[in-house]
Every structure is written in structure tokens, then in C-alpha cells.
Short mmCIF file of C-alpha atoms and ligand atoms in Angstrom, two decimals:
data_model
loop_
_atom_site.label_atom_id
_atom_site.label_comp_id
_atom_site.label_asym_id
_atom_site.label_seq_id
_atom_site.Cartn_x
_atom_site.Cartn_y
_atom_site.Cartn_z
CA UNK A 634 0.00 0.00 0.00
CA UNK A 635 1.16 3.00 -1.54
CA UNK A 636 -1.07 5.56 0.54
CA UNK A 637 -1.75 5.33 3.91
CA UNK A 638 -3.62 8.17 5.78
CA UNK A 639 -3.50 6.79 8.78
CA UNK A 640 0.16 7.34 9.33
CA UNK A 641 -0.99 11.23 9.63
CA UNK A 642 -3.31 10.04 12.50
CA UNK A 643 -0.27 7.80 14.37
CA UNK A 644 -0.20 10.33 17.37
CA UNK A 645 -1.48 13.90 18.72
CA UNK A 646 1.56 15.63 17.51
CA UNK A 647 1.10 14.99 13.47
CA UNK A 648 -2.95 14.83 14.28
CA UNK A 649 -3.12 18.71 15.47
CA UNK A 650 -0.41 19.43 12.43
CA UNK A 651 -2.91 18.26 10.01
CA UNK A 652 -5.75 19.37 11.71
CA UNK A 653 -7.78 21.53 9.05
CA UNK A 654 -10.54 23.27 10.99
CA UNK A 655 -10.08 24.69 14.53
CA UNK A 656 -12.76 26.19 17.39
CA UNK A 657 -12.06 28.67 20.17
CA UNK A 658 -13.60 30.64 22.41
CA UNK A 659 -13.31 33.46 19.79
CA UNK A 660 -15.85 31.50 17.18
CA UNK A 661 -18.60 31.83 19.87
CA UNK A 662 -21.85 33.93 20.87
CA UNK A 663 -23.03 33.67 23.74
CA UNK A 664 -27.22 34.04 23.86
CA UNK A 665 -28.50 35.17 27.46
CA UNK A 666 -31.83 35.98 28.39
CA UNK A 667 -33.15 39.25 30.47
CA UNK A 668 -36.11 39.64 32.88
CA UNK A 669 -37.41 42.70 34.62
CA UNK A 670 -36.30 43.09 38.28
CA UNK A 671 -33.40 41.88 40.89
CA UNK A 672 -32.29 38.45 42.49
CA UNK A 673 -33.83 36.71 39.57
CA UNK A 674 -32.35 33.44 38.01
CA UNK A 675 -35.05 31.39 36.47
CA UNK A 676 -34.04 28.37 34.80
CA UNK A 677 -36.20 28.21 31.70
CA UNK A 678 -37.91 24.35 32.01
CA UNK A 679 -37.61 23.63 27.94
CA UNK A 680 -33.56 24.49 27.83
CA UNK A 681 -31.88 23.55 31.30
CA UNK A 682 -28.50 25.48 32.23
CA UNK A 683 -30.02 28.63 30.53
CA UNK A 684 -31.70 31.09 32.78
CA UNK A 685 -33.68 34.11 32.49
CA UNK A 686 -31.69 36.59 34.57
CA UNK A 687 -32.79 40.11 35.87
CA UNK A 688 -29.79 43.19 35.40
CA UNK A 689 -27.69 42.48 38.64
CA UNK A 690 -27.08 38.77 38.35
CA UNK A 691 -26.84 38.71 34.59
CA UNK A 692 -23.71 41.42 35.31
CA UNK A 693 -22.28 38.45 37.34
CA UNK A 694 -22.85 35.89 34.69
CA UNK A 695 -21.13 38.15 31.72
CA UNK A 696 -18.17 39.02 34.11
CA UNK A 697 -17.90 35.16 34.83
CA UNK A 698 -18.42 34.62 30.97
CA UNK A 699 -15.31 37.18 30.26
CA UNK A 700 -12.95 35.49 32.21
CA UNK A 701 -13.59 32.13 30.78
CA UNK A 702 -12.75 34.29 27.81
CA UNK A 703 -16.06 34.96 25.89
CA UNK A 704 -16.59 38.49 24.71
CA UNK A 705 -19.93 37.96 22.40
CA UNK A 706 -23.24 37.88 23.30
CA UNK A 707 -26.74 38.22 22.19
CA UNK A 708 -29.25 39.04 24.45
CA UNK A 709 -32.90 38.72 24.54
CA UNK A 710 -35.74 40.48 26.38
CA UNK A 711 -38.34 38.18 28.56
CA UNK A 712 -40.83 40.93 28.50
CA UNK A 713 -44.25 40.62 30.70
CA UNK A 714 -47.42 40.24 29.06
CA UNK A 715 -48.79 43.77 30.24
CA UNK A 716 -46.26 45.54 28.37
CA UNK A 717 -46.95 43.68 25.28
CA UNK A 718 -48.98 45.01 22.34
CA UNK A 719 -49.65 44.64 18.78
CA UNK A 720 -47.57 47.30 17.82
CA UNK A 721 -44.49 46.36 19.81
CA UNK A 722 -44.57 49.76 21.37
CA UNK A 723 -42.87 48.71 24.33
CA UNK A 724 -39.62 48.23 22.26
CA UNK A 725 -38.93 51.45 21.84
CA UNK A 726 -40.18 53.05 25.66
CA UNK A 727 -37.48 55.63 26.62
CA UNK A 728 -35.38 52.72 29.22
CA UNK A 729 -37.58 50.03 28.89
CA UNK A 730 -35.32 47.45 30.78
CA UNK A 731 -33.72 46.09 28.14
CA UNK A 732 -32.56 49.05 26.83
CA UNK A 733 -31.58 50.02 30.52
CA UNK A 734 -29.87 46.51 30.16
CA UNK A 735 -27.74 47.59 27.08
CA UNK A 736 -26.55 50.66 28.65
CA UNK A 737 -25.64 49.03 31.80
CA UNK A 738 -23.38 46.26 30.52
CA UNK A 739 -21.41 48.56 28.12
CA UNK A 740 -21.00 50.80 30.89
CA UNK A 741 -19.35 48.36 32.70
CA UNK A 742 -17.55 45.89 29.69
CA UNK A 743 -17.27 48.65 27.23
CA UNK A 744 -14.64 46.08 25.44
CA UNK A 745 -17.57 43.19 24.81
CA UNK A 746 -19.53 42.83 21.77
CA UNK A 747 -23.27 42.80 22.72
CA UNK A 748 -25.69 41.98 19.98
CA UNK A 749 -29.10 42.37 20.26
CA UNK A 750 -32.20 41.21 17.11
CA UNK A 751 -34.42 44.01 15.79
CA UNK A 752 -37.86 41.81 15.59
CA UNK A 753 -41.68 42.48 17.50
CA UNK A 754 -41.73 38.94 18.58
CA UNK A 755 -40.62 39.44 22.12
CA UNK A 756 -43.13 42.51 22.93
CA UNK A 757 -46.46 41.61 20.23
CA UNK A 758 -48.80 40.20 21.74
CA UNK A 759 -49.73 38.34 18.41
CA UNK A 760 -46.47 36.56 19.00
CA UNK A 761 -45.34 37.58 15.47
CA UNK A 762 -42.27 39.27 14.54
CA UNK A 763 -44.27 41.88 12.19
CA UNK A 764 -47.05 43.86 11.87
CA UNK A 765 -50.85 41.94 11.89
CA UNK A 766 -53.65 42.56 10.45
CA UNK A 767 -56.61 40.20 9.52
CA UNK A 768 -53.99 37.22 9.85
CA UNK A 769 -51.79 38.73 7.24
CA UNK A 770 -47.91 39.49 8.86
CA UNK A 771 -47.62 42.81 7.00
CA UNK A 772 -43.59 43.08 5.13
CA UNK A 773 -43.26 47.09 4.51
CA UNK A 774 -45.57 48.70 7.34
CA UNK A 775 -43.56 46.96 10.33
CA UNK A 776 -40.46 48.97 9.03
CA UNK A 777 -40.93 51.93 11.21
CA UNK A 778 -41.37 49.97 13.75
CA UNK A 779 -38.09 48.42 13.59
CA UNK A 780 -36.46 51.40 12.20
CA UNK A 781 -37.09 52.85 15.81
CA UNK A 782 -36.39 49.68 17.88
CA UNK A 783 -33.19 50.03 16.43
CA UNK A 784 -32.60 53.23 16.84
CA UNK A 785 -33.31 53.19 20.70
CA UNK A 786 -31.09 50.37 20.99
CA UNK A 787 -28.28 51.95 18.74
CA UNK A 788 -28.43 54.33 21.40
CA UNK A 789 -28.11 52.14 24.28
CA UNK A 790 -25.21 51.35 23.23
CA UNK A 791 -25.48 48.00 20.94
CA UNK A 792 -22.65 46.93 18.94
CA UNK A 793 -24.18 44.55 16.42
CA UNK A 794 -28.24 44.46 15.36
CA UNK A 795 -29.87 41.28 14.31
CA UNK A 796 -32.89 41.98 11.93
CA UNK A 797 -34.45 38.72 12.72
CA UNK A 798 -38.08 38.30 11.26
CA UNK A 799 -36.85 37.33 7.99
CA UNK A 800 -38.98 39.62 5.85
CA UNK A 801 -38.21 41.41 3.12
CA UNK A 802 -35.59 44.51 2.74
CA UNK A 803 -34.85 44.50 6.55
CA UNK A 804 -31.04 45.02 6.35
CA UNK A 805 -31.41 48.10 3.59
CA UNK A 806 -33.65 49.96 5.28
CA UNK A 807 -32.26 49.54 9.16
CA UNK A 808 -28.86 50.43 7.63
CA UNK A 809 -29.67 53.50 5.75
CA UNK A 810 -32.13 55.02 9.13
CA UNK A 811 -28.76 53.72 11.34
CA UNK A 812 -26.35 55.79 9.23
CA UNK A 813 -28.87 58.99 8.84
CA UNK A 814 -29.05 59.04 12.79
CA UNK A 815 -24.92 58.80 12.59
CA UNK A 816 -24.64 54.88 13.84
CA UNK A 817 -22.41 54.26 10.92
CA UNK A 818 -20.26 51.86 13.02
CA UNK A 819 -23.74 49.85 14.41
CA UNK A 820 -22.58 46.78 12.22
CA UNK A 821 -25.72 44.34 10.99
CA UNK A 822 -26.01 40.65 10.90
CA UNK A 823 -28.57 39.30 8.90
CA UNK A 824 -30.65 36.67 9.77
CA UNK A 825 -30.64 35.32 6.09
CA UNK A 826 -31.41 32.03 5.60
CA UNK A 827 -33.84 31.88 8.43
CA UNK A 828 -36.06 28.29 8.25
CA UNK A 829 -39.52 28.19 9.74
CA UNK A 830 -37.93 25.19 12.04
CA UNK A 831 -39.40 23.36 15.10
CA UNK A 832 -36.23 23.57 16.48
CA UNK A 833 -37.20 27.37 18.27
CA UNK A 834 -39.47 25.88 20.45
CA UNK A 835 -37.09 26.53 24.01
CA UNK A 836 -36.84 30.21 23.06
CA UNK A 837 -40.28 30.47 22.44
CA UNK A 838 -40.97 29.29 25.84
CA UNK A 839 -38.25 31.42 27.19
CA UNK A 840 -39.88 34.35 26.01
CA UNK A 841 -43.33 32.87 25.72
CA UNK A 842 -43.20 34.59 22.61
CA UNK A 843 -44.90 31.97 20.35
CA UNK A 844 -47.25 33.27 17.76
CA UNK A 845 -51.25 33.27 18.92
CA UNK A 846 -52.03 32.09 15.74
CA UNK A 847 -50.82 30.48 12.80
CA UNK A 848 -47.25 29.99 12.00
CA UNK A 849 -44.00 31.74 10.57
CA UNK A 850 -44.24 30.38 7.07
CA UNK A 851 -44.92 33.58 5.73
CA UNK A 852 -41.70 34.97 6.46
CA UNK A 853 -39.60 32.37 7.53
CA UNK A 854 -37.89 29.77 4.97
CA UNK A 855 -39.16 26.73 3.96
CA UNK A 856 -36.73 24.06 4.97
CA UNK A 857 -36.93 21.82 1.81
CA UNK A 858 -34.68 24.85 -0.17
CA UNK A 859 -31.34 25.71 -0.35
CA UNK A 860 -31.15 28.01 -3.73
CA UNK A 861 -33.32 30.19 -2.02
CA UNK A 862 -30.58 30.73 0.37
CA UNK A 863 -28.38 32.12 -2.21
CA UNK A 864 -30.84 35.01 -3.22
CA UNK A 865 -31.71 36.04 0.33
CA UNK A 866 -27.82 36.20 0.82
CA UNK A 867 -27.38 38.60 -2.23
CA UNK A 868 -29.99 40.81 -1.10
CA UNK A 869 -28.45 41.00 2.39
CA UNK A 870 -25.27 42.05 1.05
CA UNK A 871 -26.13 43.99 -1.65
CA UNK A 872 -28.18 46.09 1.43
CA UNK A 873 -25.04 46.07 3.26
CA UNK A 874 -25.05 43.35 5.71
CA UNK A 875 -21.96 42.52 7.47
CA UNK A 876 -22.38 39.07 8.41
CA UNK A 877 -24.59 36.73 7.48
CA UNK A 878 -26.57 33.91 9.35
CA UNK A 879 -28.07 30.63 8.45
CA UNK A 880 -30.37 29.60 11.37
CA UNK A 881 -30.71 26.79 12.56
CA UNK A 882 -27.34 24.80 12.00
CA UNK A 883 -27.25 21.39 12.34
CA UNK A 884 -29.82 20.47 10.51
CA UNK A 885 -28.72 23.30 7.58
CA UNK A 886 -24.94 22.37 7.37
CA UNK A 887 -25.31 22.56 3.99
CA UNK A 888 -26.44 25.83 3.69
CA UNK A 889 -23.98 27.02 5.77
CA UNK A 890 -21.44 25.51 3.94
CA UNK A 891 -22.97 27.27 0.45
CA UNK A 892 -23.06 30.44 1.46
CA UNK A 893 -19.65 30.40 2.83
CA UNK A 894 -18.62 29.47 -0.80
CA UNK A 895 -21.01 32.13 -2.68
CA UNK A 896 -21.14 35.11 -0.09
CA UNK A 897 -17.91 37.39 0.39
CA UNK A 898 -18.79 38.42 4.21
CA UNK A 899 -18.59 36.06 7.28
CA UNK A 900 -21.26 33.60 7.99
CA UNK A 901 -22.64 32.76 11.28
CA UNK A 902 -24.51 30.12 12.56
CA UNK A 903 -27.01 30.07 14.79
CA UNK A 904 -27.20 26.64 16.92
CA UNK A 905 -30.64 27.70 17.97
CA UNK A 906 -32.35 26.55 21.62
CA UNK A 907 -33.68 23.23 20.27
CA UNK A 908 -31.11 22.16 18.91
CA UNK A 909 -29.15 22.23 22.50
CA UNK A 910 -32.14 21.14 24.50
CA UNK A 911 -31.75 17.28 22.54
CA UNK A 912 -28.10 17.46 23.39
CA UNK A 913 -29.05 18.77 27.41
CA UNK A 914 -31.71 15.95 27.59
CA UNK A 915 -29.71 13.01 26.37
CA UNK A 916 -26.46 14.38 28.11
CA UNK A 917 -28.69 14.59 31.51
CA UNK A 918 -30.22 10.42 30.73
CA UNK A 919 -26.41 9.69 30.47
CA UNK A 920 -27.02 8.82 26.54
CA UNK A 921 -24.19 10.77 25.11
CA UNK A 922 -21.01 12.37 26.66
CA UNK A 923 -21.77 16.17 26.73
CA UNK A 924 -18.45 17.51 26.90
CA UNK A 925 -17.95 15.75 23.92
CA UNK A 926 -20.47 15.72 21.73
CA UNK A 927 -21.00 19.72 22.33
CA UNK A 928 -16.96 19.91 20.97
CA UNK A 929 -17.92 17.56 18.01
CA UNK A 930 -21.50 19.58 17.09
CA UNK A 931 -19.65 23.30 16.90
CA UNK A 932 -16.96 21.54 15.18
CA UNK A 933 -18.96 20.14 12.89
CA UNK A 934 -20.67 23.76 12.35
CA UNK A 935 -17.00 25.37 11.53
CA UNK A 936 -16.19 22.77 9.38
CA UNK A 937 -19.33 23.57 7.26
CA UNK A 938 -17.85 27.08 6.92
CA UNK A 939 -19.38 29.13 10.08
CA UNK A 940 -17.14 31.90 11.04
CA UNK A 941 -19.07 32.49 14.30
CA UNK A 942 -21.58 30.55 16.15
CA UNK A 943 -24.53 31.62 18.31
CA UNK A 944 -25.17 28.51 20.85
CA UNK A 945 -25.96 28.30 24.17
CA UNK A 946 -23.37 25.52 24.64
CA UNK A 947 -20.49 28.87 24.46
CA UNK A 948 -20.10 29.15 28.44
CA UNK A 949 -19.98 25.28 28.86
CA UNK A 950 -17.60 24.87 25.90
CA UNK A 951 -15.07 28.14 27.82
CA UNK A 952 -15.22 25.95 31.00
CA UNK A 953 -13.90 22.90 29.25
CA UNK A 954 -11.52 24.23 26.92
CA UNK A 955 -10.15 26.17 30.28
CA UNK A 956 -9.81 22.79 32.35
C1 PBG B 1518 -37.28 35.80 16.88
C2 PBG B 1518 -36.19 34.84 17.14
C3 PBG B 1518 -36.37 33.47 17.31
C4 PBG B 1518 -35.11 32.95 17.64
C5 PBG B 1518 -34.20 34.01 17.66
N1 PBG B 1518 -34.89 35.18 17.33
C6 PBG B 1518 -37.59 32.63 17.28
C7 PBG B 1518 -38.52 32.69 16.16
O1 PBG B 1518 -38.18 33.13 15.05
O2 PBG B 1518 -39.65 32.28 16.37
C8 PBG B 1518 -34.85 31.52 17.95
C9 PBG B 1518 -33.58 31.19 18.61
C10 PBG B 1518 -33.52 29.87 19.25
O3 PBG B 1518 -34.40 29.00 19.10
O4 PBG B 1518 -32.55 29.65 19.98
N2 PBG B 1518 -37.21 36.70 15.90
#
């Protein structure tokens, strides 16, 4: 035998020299959840080790996140029912929480990247991330809305917006109203290949922010297509997005892996609450080794061509890379 590739497996030493795709703490965003209030840690039931945490203990959880050496994250409001309407007015408020939130932790960890999405899911209380009217999800009269949503969050202090519902010219308009209002360096990372998945179920719960009636299809992508990808991608760029996400990832490796051929920007992936709940539940029956298999699924997602990943696995991965 000629050709052997084992002998570049024989031992650790030529392994990591061959080694063609690596994973750090650097590749990872780090999704936390806010509540209103103080002393709060609520574990949410659907995706165990991931809390809903009010201002002062999230603080704690970031600083603890830092020195395992994170410095993304994404965070998300749990917003109250009362405050909810179907005009997501409660996203804009003058300090609403979150945006108190924002200020807060950039006060503190100026050096951090905090990301944020620009969507009405969290505060509708149709549980839709646009406008509604007679069961239509309206595209071009939710802009506004968004347009200020970002802007009071731009203020804040955000580094990175998410325009998450996955409708149409989202990243075109939010950039042009960001750089009229002089938030030129507020970067954008589209949500563009966005699949109307099962696998958001744990968020949804987290935020009980699932729709009141019907579904996402509307907006969100139907997971049988992959070309589609491609187009939303131009459009996202061609608007001026700076990275791009395919959401969710494991079951959309692919995709990931085409638009990190096609697109010229980074790609992101977001390994969305689902997705880590079947890992959290198997790891917790003793069915699969956690440490492991977490290592193995982001890998998996960088090898398909994700520059950055959004999981919830990013704090658990820091501890064990830090052991
Ligand atoms: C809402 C949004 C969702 C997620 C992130 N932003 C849910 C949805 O579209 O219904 C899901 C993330 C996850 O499941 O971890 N715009």
C-alpha cells in the first residue's frame, strides 16, 4: 500500500499538524436571556443550564463569561405580558429594561460585543415578529417599527443588530435610518437564511413569545430549499449586511457551507435553543457524553464554513476548553 492516511493520525503531535478546521472561544456567541427586576435566576424548564436573569445577576454571569474568555453575546428580552402590544410599542419606551440593560453592561464591559435582534416577537402580543392585520404578517408597514427599535437600541449602546423576522428589505432599510441618525459603526447581521424550524421551540418558551395564531411560514424559509438561500444572501449584502446567518445549524450544514462558498462576508450560525435542548436531555439520561459531543457539534458547524456561532453551549464549551 502506496497511501496510507492513517500514518498522519499515528499520534497527537502529526494529528493537530494536520488538523484543518479549529474552534475557540473566539468563534462563539453567547445568547442570554433578560427579565425585569433583581435576584432573579429562572431556569427556563424547555432548555436547562439557561436562565432568564434580571440586570444584577446577569452582570455576574457576563463578568464570569469574560474570564472564561467569551466576549460575544446576544441578548434577549423576557418581557411581561402587560407591556406587550400589537404594535411592539414597548420596544422602543425611553429605558424600557432592556434598553436600561444595554446601557448598563457597556457601561461596565465597554470592550464586549453585545448583539441584540431588531424583531416584535418578544413585545407583540400576536407573538409575530411583524405587523398583523386580519392574519396577514404585513412586510413594509412593520419597518418603522423596527427602524425605531433600532434606533433606541443603537443608542443604548449596541454593537451589532440582528434583523431577525426574515422579511423582506430588513437590512437596507435599518442600515440607511442607522447611518442617517450617525450609527455608521452599528454593524448588521442578517438573519438570512432563516427556516420556519421546530427547532425554536425553548426560546419560544423562554420568552413565551410563540405566535397566537398560525405559523412563521410567511416569512420564515421553507426548509426543503437551499437556492433560495443564495438570493436572500445577495440581497443581504447587496443592502449592506456585514455578516450573514443561516439559522438553525445542524440540521442546515449545507447551507452554511454554500453560502460560505457564494457570499464574500462572514457567515454565522445560529445553533438555535432546540437544537441544544436534545443534546441537554440526552447528556442529563447519560445517553451521550456532553463535553464531547458539544466539541464535536460546533466543530462540525465550523467545518461547514461558520465563522461564528450563536449557541448556548459557548459558556460550557469556555469551561472545558479552560480545564
Ligand atoms: C425571533 C427569534 C427566534 C429565535 C431568535 N430570534 C424565534 C422565532 O423566530 O420564532 C430563535 C432562537 C432559538 O431557538 O434559539 N425573531
Amino acid at each position: 500500500m502506496l497511501i496510507r492516511p492513517r500514518r498522519n493520525r499515528k499520534n497527537a503531535a502529526i494529528r493537530d499538524m494536520v488538523q484543518e478546521t479549529h474552534l475557540s472561544v473566539n468563534h462563539l456567541i453567547y445568547p442570554l436571556f433578560l427579565v425585569d427586576g433583581q435576584g432573579t435566576q429562572q431556569e427556563i424548564a424547555s432548555l436547562p443550564r439557561n436562565f432568564r436573569w434580571s440586570l444584577d445577576l446577569l452582570l455576574k454571569e457576563i463578568e464570569a463569561s469574560l474570564k472564561l474568555g467569551l466576549n460575544k453575546f446576544v441578548l434577549f428580552p423576557a418581557v411581561d405580558d402587560q407591556y406587550k402590544d400589537n404594535i411592539a410599542s414597548y420596544s422602543y419606551a425611553q429605558d424600557n429594561f432592556y434598553l436600561k440593560a444595554i446601557r448598563s453592561i457597556k457601561d461596565r464591559f465597554p470592550d464586549l460585543v453585545l448583539m441584540s435582534d431588531v424583531a416584535m416577537d418578544p413585545y407583540s402580543s400576536d407573538g409575530h415578529d411583524g405587523l398583523v392585520q386580519e392574519g396577514k404578517i404585513l412586510n413594509d408597514e412593520t419597518l418603522p417599527i423596527l427602524g425605531k427599535m433600532a434606533i433606541a437600541q443603537a443608542q443604548a449602546g449596541i454593537d451589532v443588530l440582528g434583523p431577525s423576522d426574515m422579511m423582506d428589505g430588513r437590512v437596507g432599510y435599518l442600515r440607511q435610518v442607522l447611518d442617517e441618525q450617525h450609527f455608521n459603526e452599528v454593524s448588521i447581521m442578517a438573519y438570512t437564511a432563516k427556516y420556519a424550524s421546530a427547532f425554536y421551540g425553548p426560546f419560544r418558551d423562554a420568552l413565551n413569545s410563540a405566535p397566537k395564531s398560525g405559523d412563521k411560514k410567511t416569512y420564515q424559509m421553507n426548509p426543503a430549499n437551499r437556492r433560495e438561500a443564495l438570493l436572500e444572501a445577495q440581497l443581504d449584502c447587496e443592502e449592506g449586511a456585514d455578516f450573514i446567518m443561516v439559522k438553525p445549524a445542524l440540521a442546515y450544514l449545507d447551507v452554511i457551507s454554500l453560502l460560505k462558498e457564494k457570499a464574500t462576508v462572514p457567515v454565522t450560525a445560529y445553533n438555535v435553543s432546540g437544537e441544544c435542548a436534545m443534546v441537554y436531555a440526552a447528556a442529563e439520561k447519560g445517553w451521550v457524553n456532553y463535553e464531547a459531543i458539544v466539541a464535536e457539534i460546533l466543530m462540525g458547524m465550523r467545518r461547514a464554513g461558520a465563522d461564528g456561532i450563536l449557541t448556548y453551549f459557548a459558556k460550557d464549551f469556555a469551561a472545558f476548553t479552560q480545564q
